[in-house]
Structures are given as structure tokens and as C-alpha cells.
Amino acid sequence: MADPEEVLARLVGDALGAAFGPDYARADPLIRPSQFADFQANVALSLGKRLHRAPRDVAAELAGQLAATGVLGNVEVSGPGFVNLTLRYDWVAAQATDLLHDPRLGVPLAEPGQKVVVDYSGPNVAKELHVGHLRPTVVGDAIVRVLEFLGYEVIRAAHLGDWGTQFGMLIEHAQDIGEQATYDQLAGGEFTAFYQAARAKFAADHAFADRARRRVVELQAGDARALSLWQLLVGYSMEYLRKLYARLGITLTDADMAPESFYNPMLASVCTELEQAGIAVISDGALCVFPPGFTGRSGKPQPLMLRKSDGGYGYDSTDLAAIRYRLVELGVSRIIYVVGSEQSQHLQMVFAAARMAGWLTDAASAEHAVIGLMTGPGGQRLQTRSGDQIKLISVIDEAVERAEEVIKDRYDEPEERRRIADAVGIGALKYGDLSVARDSSYALDFDRLLGLTGNTGPYLQYATARIRSIFHRAGEDPDQAAGPIVATEGAERALALRLLGFGAAVRGVAASAEPHSLAAFLFDVASSFTTFYEQCPVLQAPEPAIRQSRLALSALTLRVLIAGLGLLGIPVPDRM
Ligand code: ARG
């Protein structure tokens, strides 16, 4: 299947070889989208230096070699040495027809056998997901879906915070109020109240605090009673997470939970290994790794704490054990941490330590897919009136309620209205996250997210519904559309050319762990479709062959939109 940029890169490479000799065939032809043509090759500018010739002359010679193949309709030198490339109408149309018959829509499979861990969502036991969890969850899930579609073996990992000193006070509190009351609160989702009550007691009541501290020691030593109370908390949290992920359409299951406690049995050996290798040293009674180049606020070298002076293990220890396990035991070639920007230094230190230890080699990569902050509509901090974090579930509920408000006049049947409001509200919320660069900060503004025009989830969902309704009116099935696609009008050609870029868009997401580029691509597709539909009558086309071609082009657009939205995890209602 022909991705235009790839085809052009090959053509220009061959032409460079023919014009300047085989050494030059491998130069990057620097194919870029162009304002004046479909694409432009910028290679003549850099080649000019290498050949000691004026770039415009180099460009002219290259253009001469490229002229009039079956692919290119027009080749033109412009500016200081750009070569503008315009594809032939019939080539574009033939490629689009091929795409229509390709079940993978031009998305190639990656080489088999590559394992990738995606560490995302970052939930914690006995705490509710708050609005800050939305982006690492939604972005991570889109990355996972794309990698899987490309054929990577993906290991989802929600690094569930289920271990640590706070569990002493939580268990003790559960014990105090009894199992029934614990169940009532936690199964009802009142994690925050439960957590805050435990913390308040811990702060105010010395005897309780002492019991809580003893309880942690017991828990970490494997005491049966402590473990069973802890298990209770973990179980309720899993139940809650399951429901929430299902509501949001997130593909994480119980089996994808990579709880911190899972790494417990590995912590001692991580310490020994790093200590014996001379990488970890005792500092103030604690076992630390000081990766070079990282300093704290005071400018002093910043450690990763492997084992605290009281013998306890913490967040740093677990992350080191996790990265060793993933690289050494699972043998993955890539780990993507979809985590907030505030943990940047922590993760870079973990990567540096893993490299010092020899776990992370050139054969693998560990990367932080940075997630920026979500703010209120005016850029202010998102918090409740009392200063607490806003629960994720209340944001989801609000999105769906507002969506219902937007669409309510169109549906009489309450069941259908609710179903579509759900898809529109959740789709709008998720798409909002995916339509901006993941590392930028971004304002939660429901009015904008729910807009039926502009780069929004509802606009894209609506584009699919509109195409379905064309087929409905035609009495035809989009799955049966066979083409051939012919491009006679500029708007047809532009849409077809756009659709040929799907494979590149999907691969781009995998390479950069950045789903936002796919969202931008889908928005361009929907916009090109709108222009096409305004300019080219489909059902009233002048000739049967053109009608058939335009229906096929519409069907292809529908398929690309549905596949693309699916990869982003955006629900697509069949009517809107
Ligand atoms: N649970 C953590 C938090 O709430 C996020 C975990 C991120 N992943 C990791 N491997 N550290 O901050």
C-alpha cells in the first residue's frame, strides 16, 4: 500500500542516484507537505553544499530526472531550491481504490516479536481517581491501542499504588470501624472520606498512630490479619477501578494491574545487586543511588532512595524493581511511562540508574511520555470549592449531562438519548485530551469540547453519522462500496490524498507516543470530507460512475474515521 510520502521519498532517492551517483540515492530527500503543491523535496538545499553547486541548479537537475513518471503530474523548482511535487489525479485515485480493498487501511504491521510496556493511568488503592488521572489514562490507552494495531506485543501496566506506609493507618482505620462499615464506604466509592478520616485520626491520636506504625511493620512482614485487611482495601479499589475504566472505555483489566506490592519480593535483591555493583551507597543510613547530573532544590546531588534508614522501601525502590523486571525478566524493547510532568525528574533518575546497572542498554528504550496539567476553563487550578481534588467520576457525569442537554431535542426515545449522550459526552472529554499535545497544559472547557463544529469529538462523531445517513438515503451499505474511485474534482482528489496518509499518521503515534497527531489527521479528514461534500454532489452526481466513485470515497472516509476514532478510544454512535 502506498503512503504518498514514502513513494515520493523512493522516487526522489532514485532520481538523486541517477543524477548525482549512487552515494546520493541514500540522502534523506526531505519530503515535506507543501503550500504550493502536494509535497516538496527540500534535499537540494543541503545537497548544494555537499556538491559545491547552487541549490537551484541541483534542484533543476533533480526535477529533470523526476519529470513525468506515472506518479507525478507536475514537478517544479521554486524558491532557493525546493522541488514542488504534485501527484497525478489518476495515481491518487488508484491508490484510494486499493485502500478501499485493504482491511488494514494502509497501516503496515511492525516487525513481529517486539514487546512494549505502557505504564499508564497510575491509580492508587483507597483513593479515587481524580481529574488529574484523566489524561494519563486516556492518552496511555490510545497509545496502547495504536501499538497493538501495529502488531506490537503490548503489556499494559497500571502501576497501582497499593503499598507503602499509609497502608498502616488505612488498615487500622478499617479495623476500627469494622468490615461492614468499611465495605459500605468503599464499595460506595467514598474513598476520599475514608482516607481523610484515617489521616485525621493518625494526626490527632497518638495511640492510633502507634498502632498504625506497628501495623505497617506487620503488613510488610506478611502478618495474616494485616494482609487480609489490606486485601480488603485492594479488592474494593479494584472493583471501583473496574467500573470506572468500563465507563470510560479504557482497556485496562485486573490482569493489567501491576501493583507496587508485586515487586515486593524483588526489592531486597535489587538492593544487593546495586550495592554489590558499587552503584548504590549508604548515605545517612539509607541505601541510595546518585545518578550523576541530578540535583535537588538546594543544589545537592539528588538520590533515589532504595532503602530508607528504617529499613523500609518506597516509591523509588519499587520503580527500580519494576524497570529491572520489565527489561530483564520480560525482555521488552521499549517502556513508555505515561505520567504527569511533575514526575519527570524521578523517572529520568530511574532511567539513569537502570542504565548504570546495565539493565537498560542500547537494545531497549525507556521514555517518559510527559502529560501536562489540566486546568479550569480560565487556566486556574481545578479544585472543588473546599480545595479538594475534583473526582474523575463527577467530571464524566457532567460531560454526559451536558451532552444530553446538547442533543436532547433530536431524540424522543429516552433510552437512545441516554446512550448517545453517553457516547458524545465521554467522546468529547476523551477527544479533548487527545486533540492537544499531551505535554501541554490544557483547559477543561465543556462548551468548547462539546461543540459540534471545530476540532472536537462530537464533530468527528457527527461526520461519521453524516456519511452513514448518505448511505441510508442511497439504500446502500457502505461496507459493500467497491469503487473504483476516480478523482475528477480537486476536492475529491484532496480527500483521497488525505486518506492515503492514514498509515503514516498511525505509525507517527507509535513513534512519538503522541496520539494528538492522529487526532489532527482525523480532523483534517473530516474537514476535507466536508469540503468534498459541499462541492461534489454524491447522490445527485452527474453520472452513475461518478456517483459510485463518490460513494466509495465516502465509504473509505467512514472507514478511516471509524478506525482512527477506535484507535483513540473514542466511541462512535451509529446515529447522531
Ligand atoms: N501511582 C502514582 C501516582 O499516583 C503514579 C504511578 C506512575 N508510574 C510509575 N511507574 N511510577 O503518582
Short mmCIF file of N, CA, C and O and ligand atoms in Angstrom, two decimals, residues 119 121-124 133 159-161 260 315 319 326 337 339 343 346-347, ligand 1:
data_model
loop_
_atom_site.label_atom_id
_atom_site.label_comp_id
_atom_site.label_asym_id
_atom_site.label_seq_id
_atom_site.Cartn_x
_atom_site.Cartn_y
_atom_site.Cartn_z
N ASP A 119 3.13 1.99 30.75
CA ASP A 119 2.83 2.20 32.17
C ASP A 119 1.93 3.43 32.23
O ASP A 119 2.37 4.54 31.93
N SER A 121 -2.05 5.42 33.59
CA SER A 121 -3.19 5.64 34.48
C SER A 121 -2.76 5.91 35.93
O SER A 121 -3.24 6.84 36.54
N GLY A 122 -1.85 5.09 36.45
CA GLY A 122 -1.28 5.37 37.78
C GLY A 122 -2.27 5.48 38.92
O GLY A 122 -2.20 6.41 39.72
N PRO A 123 -3.22 4.51 39.04
CA PRO A 123 -4.20 4.60 40.13
C PRO A 123 -3.57 4.22 41.48
O PRO A 123 -2.48 3.67 41.53
N ASN A 124 -4.27 4.55 42.55
CA ASN A 124 -3.80 4.21 43.89
C ASN A 124 -4.93 3.56 44.68
O ASN A 124 -6.08 3.97 44.57
N HIS A 133 -6.05 12.25 36.80
CA HIS A 133 -5.79 10.92 36.25
C HIS A 133 -6.34 10.77 34.84
O HIS A 133 -6.02 9.80 34.15
N HIS A 159 0.50 0.98 37.21
CA HIS A 159 1.39 0.86 38.38
C HIS A 159 0.58 1.24 39.62
O HIS A 159 0.62 2.38 40.08
N LEU A 160 -0.17 0.28 40.12
CA LEU A 160 -1.16 0.55 41.17
C LEU A 160 -0.46 0.77 42.52
O LEU A 160 0.24 -0.11 43.01
N GLY A 161 -0.67 1.95 43.09
CA GLY A 161 -0.09 2.25 44.40
C GLY A 161 -0.85 1.50 45.48
O GLY A 161 -1.92 1.92 45.90
N GLU A 260 2.30 -2.14 43.09
CA GLU A 260 3.62 -1.98 43.70
C GLU A 260 3.99 -3.21 44.52
O GLU A 260 5.15 -3.62 44.55
N TYR A 315 8.58 4.45 46.99
CA TYR A 315 8.24 4.62 45.57
C TYR A 315 9.45 4.40 44.66
O TYR A 315 9.35 3.75 43.62
N ASP A 319 9.95 1.47 41.74
CA ASP A 319 10.14 1.79 40.32
C ASP A 319 11.43 1.18 39.77
O ASP A 319 11.48 0.80 38.61
N ARG A 326 10.92 -5.41 34.05
CA ARG A 326 10.43 -5.24 32.68
C ARG A 326 11.53 -5.49 31.65
O ARG A 326 11.31 -6.14 30.63
N TYR A 337 6.35 5.42 29.80
CA TYR A 337 5.70 5.85 31.05
C TYR A 337 4.81 7.04 30.74
O TYR A 337 5.32 8.14 30.44
N VAL A 339 2.95 9.54 32.25
CA VAL A 339 2.90 10.04 33.63
C VAL A 339 3.03 11.56 33.60
O VAL A 339 3.65 12.13 32.71
N GLN A 343 6.55 14.26 37.58
CA GLN A 343 7.40 13.12 37.94
C GLN A 343 8.58 12.96 36.97
O GLN A 343 9.23 11.91 36.94
N HIS A 346 12.01 12.30 38.64
CA HIS A 346 12.01 10.96 39.22
C HIS A 346 12.24 9.90 38.14
O HIS A 346 13.10 9.02 38.30
N LEU A 347 11.48 10.00 37.06
CA LEU A 347 11.60 8.97 36.02
C LEU A 347 12.96 9.04 35.32
O LEU A 347 13.57 8.00 35.04
N1 ARG B 1 0.55 5.98 41.40
C1 ARG B 1 1.44 7.02 41.03
C2 ARG B 1 0.87 8.36 41.45
O1 ARG B 1 -0.24 8.47 41.84
C3 ARG B 1 1.72 7.06 39.55
C4 ARG B 1 2.48 5.88 39.03
C5 ARG B 1 3.25 6.19 37.77
N2 ARG B 1 4.02 5.08 37.31
C6 ARG B 1 5.23 4.73 37.80
N3 ARG B 1 5.82 3.65 37.32
N4 ARG B 1 5.83 5.44 38.74
O2 ARG B 1 1.56 9.34 41.41
#
